[in-house]
Amino acid sequence: MFRSSLSLTFVLLAVPGHADEVYRWRDGTGVVHYSDVAPPPDAREAERRRLGDRAPDQIYPYPVRAAMRNFPVTLYVASGCGSGCERAGAYLVSRGTPYTEVDALDGDNASALAALTGGRREVPVLVVGKSVLRGYDGAAWAGALDAAGYPRTPLPRGLTARHPAPKAAASSGEKVVEAGANPPAAALDAPAAPEPAEE
């Protein structure tokens, strides 16, 4: 009896505690993904990061975890975006939808955003799994999140919906505009043409 309980103790000590692993990779179109599911074999720049043990009160309810695993949510925003980005983030938080917030001006994110939006560099853009929604439209966003299985209830106390993506090492110099705005064409391109020199 003593030997079997001692063996069980050693087996339990050999099993690591629950630790989260986050994968980051770039797909064939250049879009950066963050997920707890291993990237597909054709992924580029794949990285695996271990976040360590997570306290029990940080575990999302099962329906939220299932939706996150199958349809991760990413929100592209930019500083100075305006009310569209503010309303977009507030909507996701009020609905209790965990999401990764990506700064569209950080590093290669503007290029990834342009790949998602057919060349347009506008924010906010919501990505739910493989669905891309440009501009804030509460009804369209609700439909996409409902179809993905995200509940319409606030998260339990102590859980957060917004998760900023890690900052890139260098800025891309790209410019973005608020979706629905009619900016001059130069606002969509980067960098701007130099001014002619005066003589």
mmCIF file of C-alpha atoms in Angstrom:
data_model
loop_
_atom_site.group_PDB
_atom_site.id
_atom_site.type_symbol
_atom_site.label_atom_id
_atom_site.label_comp_id
_atom_site.label_asym_id
_atom_site.label_seq_id
_atom_site.Cartn_x
_atom_site.Cartn_y
_atom_site.Cartn_z
ATOM 1 C CA MET A 1 0.000 0.000 0.000
ATOM 2 C CA PHE A 2 2.811 2.394 0.945
ATOM 3 C CA ARG A 3 4.664 1.664 -2.313
ATOM 4 C CA SER A 4 1.613 2.367 -4.499
ATOM 5 C CA SER A 5 0.921 5.705 -2.773
ATOM 6 C CA LEU A 6 4.615 6.621 -3.041
ATOM 7 C CA SER A 7 4.542 5.767 -6.768
ATOM 8 C CA LEU A 8 1.432 7.879 -7.260
ATOM 9 C CA THR A 9 3.161 10.801 -5.520
ATOM 10 C CA PHE A 10 6.139 10.592 -7.892
ATOM 11 C CA VAL A 11 3.844 10.413 -10.930
ATOM 12 C CA LEU A 12 1.949 13.506 -9.788
ATOM 13 C CA LEU A 13 5.187 15.369 -9.170
ATOM 14 C CA ALA A 14 6.410 14.512 -12.667
ATOM 15 C CA VAL A 15 3.302 16.019 -14.353
ATOM 16 C CA PRO A 16 3.809 19.746 -14.945
ATOM 17 C CA GLY A 17 1.186 22.183 -13.694
ATOM 18 C CA HIS A 18 -1.281 23.777 -16.092
ATOM 19 C CA ALA A 19 0.696 26.224 -18.191
ATOM 20 C CA ASP A 20 -0.534 28.235 -21.149
ATOM 21 C CA GLU A 21 1.268 28.260 -24.429
ATOM 22 C CA VAL A 22 0.625 30.960 -26.976
ATOM 23 C CA TYR A 23 1.559 30.551 -30.602
ATOM 24 C CA ARG A 24 2.318 33.460 -32.939
ATOM 25 C CA TRP A 25 2.626 32.938 -36.656
ATOM 26 C CA ARG A 26 2.147 34.625 -40.019
ATOM 27 C CA ASP A 27 -0.068 32.984 -42.649
ATOM 28 C CA GLY A 28 0.424 32.955 -46.425
ATOM 29 C CA THR A 29 -1.233 36.372 -46.830
ATOM 30 C CA GLY A 30 1.014 37.974 -44.207
ATOM 31 C CA VAL A 31 -1.594 38.159 -41.436
ATOM 32 C CA VAL A 32 -0.201 37.643 -37.925
ATOM 33 C CA HIS A 33 -2.171 35.226 -35.725
ATOM 34 C CA TYR A 34 -2.066 34.609 -31.970
ATOM 35 C CA SER A 35 -3.643 31.424 -30.644
ATOM 36 C CA ASP A 36 -3.380 28.677 -28.071
ATOM 37 C CA VAL A 37 -3.624 26.151 -30.917
ATOM 38 C CA ALA A 38 -0.438 25.139 -32.754
ATOM 39 C CA PRO A 39 -0.018 26.865 -36.134
ATOM 40 C CA PRO A 40 -0.646 25.005 -39.393
ATOM 41 C CA PRO A 41 2.345 23.380 -41.127
ATOM 42 C CA ASP A 42 2.564 26.129 -43.776
ATOM 43 C CA ALA A 43 2.807 28.945 -41.187
ATOM 44 C CA ARG A 44 5.752 31.335 -41.371
ATOM 45 C CA GLU A 45 7.658 32.874 -38.470
ATOM 46 C CA ALA A 46 5.996 30.513 -35.983
ATOM 47 C CA GLU A 47 6.833 31.070 -32.306
ATOM 48 C CA ARG A 48 5.682 29.274 -29.167
ATOM 49 C CA ARG A 49 5.679 31.090 -25.864
ATOM 50 C CA ARG A 50 4.925 29.668 -22.448
ATOM 51 C CA LEU A 51 3.077 32.073 -20.191
ATOM 52 C CA GLY A 52 3.341 30.051 -17.003
ATOM 53 C CA ASP A 53 0.684 28.947 -14.589
ATOM 54 C CA ARG A 54 -2.560 30.849 -14.628
ATOM 55 C CA ALA A 55 -4.581 31.388 -11.477
ATOM 56 C CA PRO A 56 -7.944 29.586 -11.429
ATOM 57 C CA ASP A 57 -9.837 32.905 -11.428
ATOM 58 C CA GLN A 58 -8.273 33.765 -14.829
ATOM 59 C CA ILE A 59 -9.849 30.844 -16.672
ATOM 60 C CA TYR A 60 -12.618 31.921 -19.016
ATOM 61 C CA PRO A 61 -15.964 30.094 -18.957
ATOM 62 C CA TYR A 62 -16.046 27.052 -21.250
ATOM 63 C CA PRO A 63 -18.228 28.577 -24.041
ATOM 64 C CA VAL A 64 -15.822 31.527 -24.261
ATOM 65 C CA ARG A 65 -12.751 29.260 -24.340
ATOM 66 C CA ALA A 66 -14.316 27.131 -27.096
ATOM 67 C CA ALA A 67 -15.102 30.206 -29.194
ATOM 68 C CA MET A 68 -11.600 31.613 -28.578
ATOM 69 C CA ARG A 69 -9.999 28.357 -29.703
ATOM 70 C CA ASN A 70 -12.071 28.060 -32.903
ATOM 71 C CA PHE A 71 -12.588 31.735 -33.789
ATOM 72 C CA PRO A 72 -9.952 34.000 -32.197
ATOM 73 C CA VAL A 73 -10.901 37.686 -32.226
ATOM 74 C CA THR A 74 -8.462 40.419 -33.254
ATOM 75 C CA LEU A 75 -9.245 44.143 -33.303
ATOM 76 C CA TYR A 76 -7.005 46.420 -35.391
ATOM 77 C CA VAL A 77 -6.909 49.993 -34.067
ATOM 78 C CA ALA A 78 -4.565 52.974 -34.219
ATOM 79 C CA SER A 79 -3.884 55.943 -31.978
ATOM 80 C CA GLY A 80 -6.035 58.887 -33.009
ATOM 81 C CA CYS A 81 -8.520 56.549 -34.709
ATOM 82 C CA GLY A 82 -11.491 58.332 -33.179
ATOM 83 C CA SER A 83 -14.859 57.236 -31.925
ATOM 84 C CA GLY A 84 -15.031 54.158 -34.183
ATOM 85 C CA CYS A 85 -12.125 52.464 -32.390
ATOM 86 C CA GLU A 86 -13.375 53.549 -28.964
ATOM 87 C CA ARG A 87 -16.878 52.190 -29.614
ATOM 88 C CA ALA A 88 -15.414 48.981 -31.093
ATOM 89 C CA GLY A 89 -13.344 48.188 -28.003
ATOM 90 C CA ALA A 90 -16.160 49.195 -25.639
ATOM 91 C CA TYR A 91 -18.566 46.905 -27.489
ATOM 92 C CA LEU A 92 -16.271 43.875 -27.207
ATOM 93 C CA VAL A 93 -15.658 44.533 -23.506
ATOM 94 C CA SER A 94 -19.375 45.025 -22.743
ATOM 95 C CA ARG A 95 -20.212 41.829 -24.588
ATOM 96 C CA GLY A 96 -17.492 39.906 -22.725
ATOM 97 C CA THR A 97 -15.563 38.926 -25.850
ATOM 98 C CA PRO A 98 -11.828 38.404 -25.246
ATOM 99 C CA TYR A 99 -9.789 39.895 -28.072
ATOM 100 C CA THR A 100 -6.270 40.794 -29.078
ATOM 101 C CA GLU A 101 -5.882 44.486 -29.794
ATOM 102 C CA VAL A 102 -3.337 45.159 -32.542
ATOM 103 C CA ASP A 103 -1.864 48.594 -33.182
ATOM 104 C CA ALA A 104 -2.134 48.948 -36.951
ATOM 105 C CA LEU A 105 0.785 51.381 -36.964
ATOM 106 C CA ASP A 106 3.185 49.090 -35.095
ATOM 107 C CA GLY A 107 5.816 47.218 -37.109
ATOM 108 C CA ASP A 108 4.440 45.168 -40.004
ATOM 109 C CA ASN A 109 0.856 45.374 -38.740
ATOM 110 C CA ALA A 110 -0.173 47.987 -41.352
ATOM 111 C CA SER A 111 0.858 45.627 -44.150
ATOM 112 C CA ALA A 112 -1.007 42.755 -42.491
ATOM 113 C CA LEU A 113 -4.059 44.999 -42.137
ATOM 114 C CA ALA A 114 -3.867 45.987 -45.816
ATOM 115 C CA ALA A 115 -3.735 42.293 -46.760
ATOM 116 C CA LEU A 116 -6.927 41.699 -44.764
ATOM 117 C CA THR A 117 -8.802 44.661 -46.213
ATOM 118 C CA GLY A 118 -7.851 44.404 -49.870
ATOM 119 C CA GLY A 119 -5.226 47.131 -49.709
ATOM 120 C CA ARG A 120 -7.194 49.619 -47.628
ATOM 121 C CA ARG A 121 -5.449 50.834 -44.513
ATOM 122 C CA GLU A 122 -8.399 51.676 -42.307
ATOM 123 C CA VAL A 123 -9.401 51.021 -38.714
ATOM 124 C CA PRO A 124 -11.187 49.628 -36.802
ATOM 125 C CA VAL A 125 -11.116 46.189 -38.378
ATOM 126 C CA LEU A 126 -12.475 43.164 -36.537
ATOM 127 C CA VAL A 127 -11.249 39.668 -37.397
ATOM 128 C CA VAL A 128 -13.343 36.774 -36.044
ATOM 129 C CA GLY A 129 -11.685 33.542 -37.097
ATOM 130 C CA LYS A 130 -11.408 34.075 -40.862
ATOM 131 C CA SER A 131 -14.166 36.708 -41.112
ATOM 132 C CA VAL A 132 -13.003 40.304 -41.613
ATOM 133 C CA LEU A 133 -15.330 43.210 -40.771
ATOM 134 C CA ARG A 134 -14.226 46.732 -41.717
ATOM 135 C CA GLY A 135 -15.458 49.671 -39.665
ATOM 136 C CA TYR A 136 -17.553 49.497 -36.534
ATOM 137 C CA ASP A 137 -21.048 48.135 -37.210
ATOM 138 C CA GLY A 138 -22.639 46.777 -34.019
ATOM 139 C CA ALA A 139 -25.216 44.618 -35.836
ATOM 140 C CA ALA A 140 -22.673 43.034 -38.192
ATOM 141 C CA TRP A 141 -20.204 42.463 -35.348
ATOM 142 C CA ALA A 142 -22.937 40.883 -33.188
ATOM 143 C CA GLY A 143 -23.831 38.519 -36.041
ATOM 144 C CA ALA A 144 -20.224 37.432 -36.559
ATOM 145 C CA LEU A 145 -19.608 36.914 -32.831
ATOM 146 C CA ASP A 146 -22.916 35.053 -32.402
ATOM 147 C CA ALA A 147 -22.066 32.761 -35.331
ATOM 148 C CA ALA A 148 -18.658 32.083 -33.729
ATOM 149 C CA GLY A 149 -20.339 31.034 -30.463
ATOM 150 C CA TYR A 150 -19.314 33.959 -28.246
ATOM 151 C CA PRO A 151 -21.861 34.474 -25.448
ATOM 152 C CA ARG A 152 -23.550 37.875 -25.062
ATOM 153 C CA THR A 153 -22.733 38.158 -21.379
ATOM 154 C CA PRO A 154 -20.108 40.199 -19.539
ATOM 155 C CA LEU A 155 -17.090 38.282 -18.296
ATOM 156 C CA PRO A 156 -16.967 37.214 -14.651
ATOM 157 C CA ARG A 157 -15.261 39.604 -12.246
ATOM 158 C CA GLY A 158 -11.477 39.546 -12.506
ATOM 159 C CA LEU A 159 -11.352 38.570 -16.199
ATOM 160 C CA THR A 160 -10.379 41.039 -18.906
ATOM 161 C CA ALA A 161 -11.486 41.105 -22.520
ATOM 162 C CA ARG A 162 -8.794 43.364 -24.001
ATOM 163 C CA HIS A 163 -5.329 41.867 -24.539
ATOM 164 C CA PRO A 164 -2.865 44.165 -26.328
ATOM 165 C CA ALA A 165 -0.594 42.421 -28.792
ATOM 166 C CA PRO A 166 3.146 42.591 -28.034
ATOM 167 C CA LYS A 167 4.828 45.665 -29.498
ATOM 168 C CA ALA A 168 6.939 45.186 -32.612
ATOM 169 C CA ALA A 169 10.600 46.148 -32.623
ATOM 170 C CA ALA A 170 10.332 48.795 -35.349
ATOM 171 C CA SER A 171 7.627 51.007 -36.771
ATOM 172 C CA SER A 172 6.582 50.520 -40.380
ATOM 173 C CA GLY A 173 5.915 54.204 -41.099
ATOM 174 C CA GLU A 174 2.518 53.241 -42.586
ATOM 175 C CA LYS A 175 -0.571 55.423 -42.171
ATOM 176 C CA VAL A 176 -4.119 54.276 -41.526
ATOM 177 C CA VAL A 177 -7.463 56.070 -41.445
ATOM 178 C CA GLU A 178 -10.740 55.520 -39.649
ATOM 179 C CA ALA A 179 -13.042 53.262 -41.644
ATOM 180 C CA GLY A 180 -15.841 55.194 -43.253
ATOM 181 C CA ALA A 181 -13.832 58.405 -43.443
ATOM 182 C CA ASN A 182 -12.971 59.917 -46.813
ATOM 183 C CA PRO A 183 -9.314 60.838 -46.432
ATOM 184 C CA PRO A 184 -7.192 62.285 -49.178
ATOM 185 C CA ALA A 185 -5.424 59.554 -51.138
ATOM 186 C CA ALA A 186 -2.069 60.505 -49.578
ATOM 187 C CA ALA A 187 -3.369 59.467 -46.150
ATOM 188 C CA LEU A 188 -3.612 55.871 -47.342
ATOM 189 C CA ASP A 189 -0.083 55.687 -48.701
ATOM 190 C CA ALA A 190 3.229 55.639 -46.896
ATOM 191 C CA PRO A 191 5.540 57.424 -46.832
ATOM 192 C CA ALA A 192 4.446 60.821 -48.221
ATOM 193 C CA ALA A 193 6.253 62.285 -51.199
ATOM 194 C CA PRO A 194 8.976 64.821 -50.299
ATOM 195 C CA GLU A 195 8.276 68.531 -50.796
ATOM 196 C CA PRO A 196 10.057 70.119 -53.788
ATOM 197 C CA ALA A 197 13.135 72.116 -52.778
ATOM 198 C CA GLU A 198 12.936 75.909 -53.046
ATOM 199 C CA GLU A 199 15.655 77.737 -54.953
#
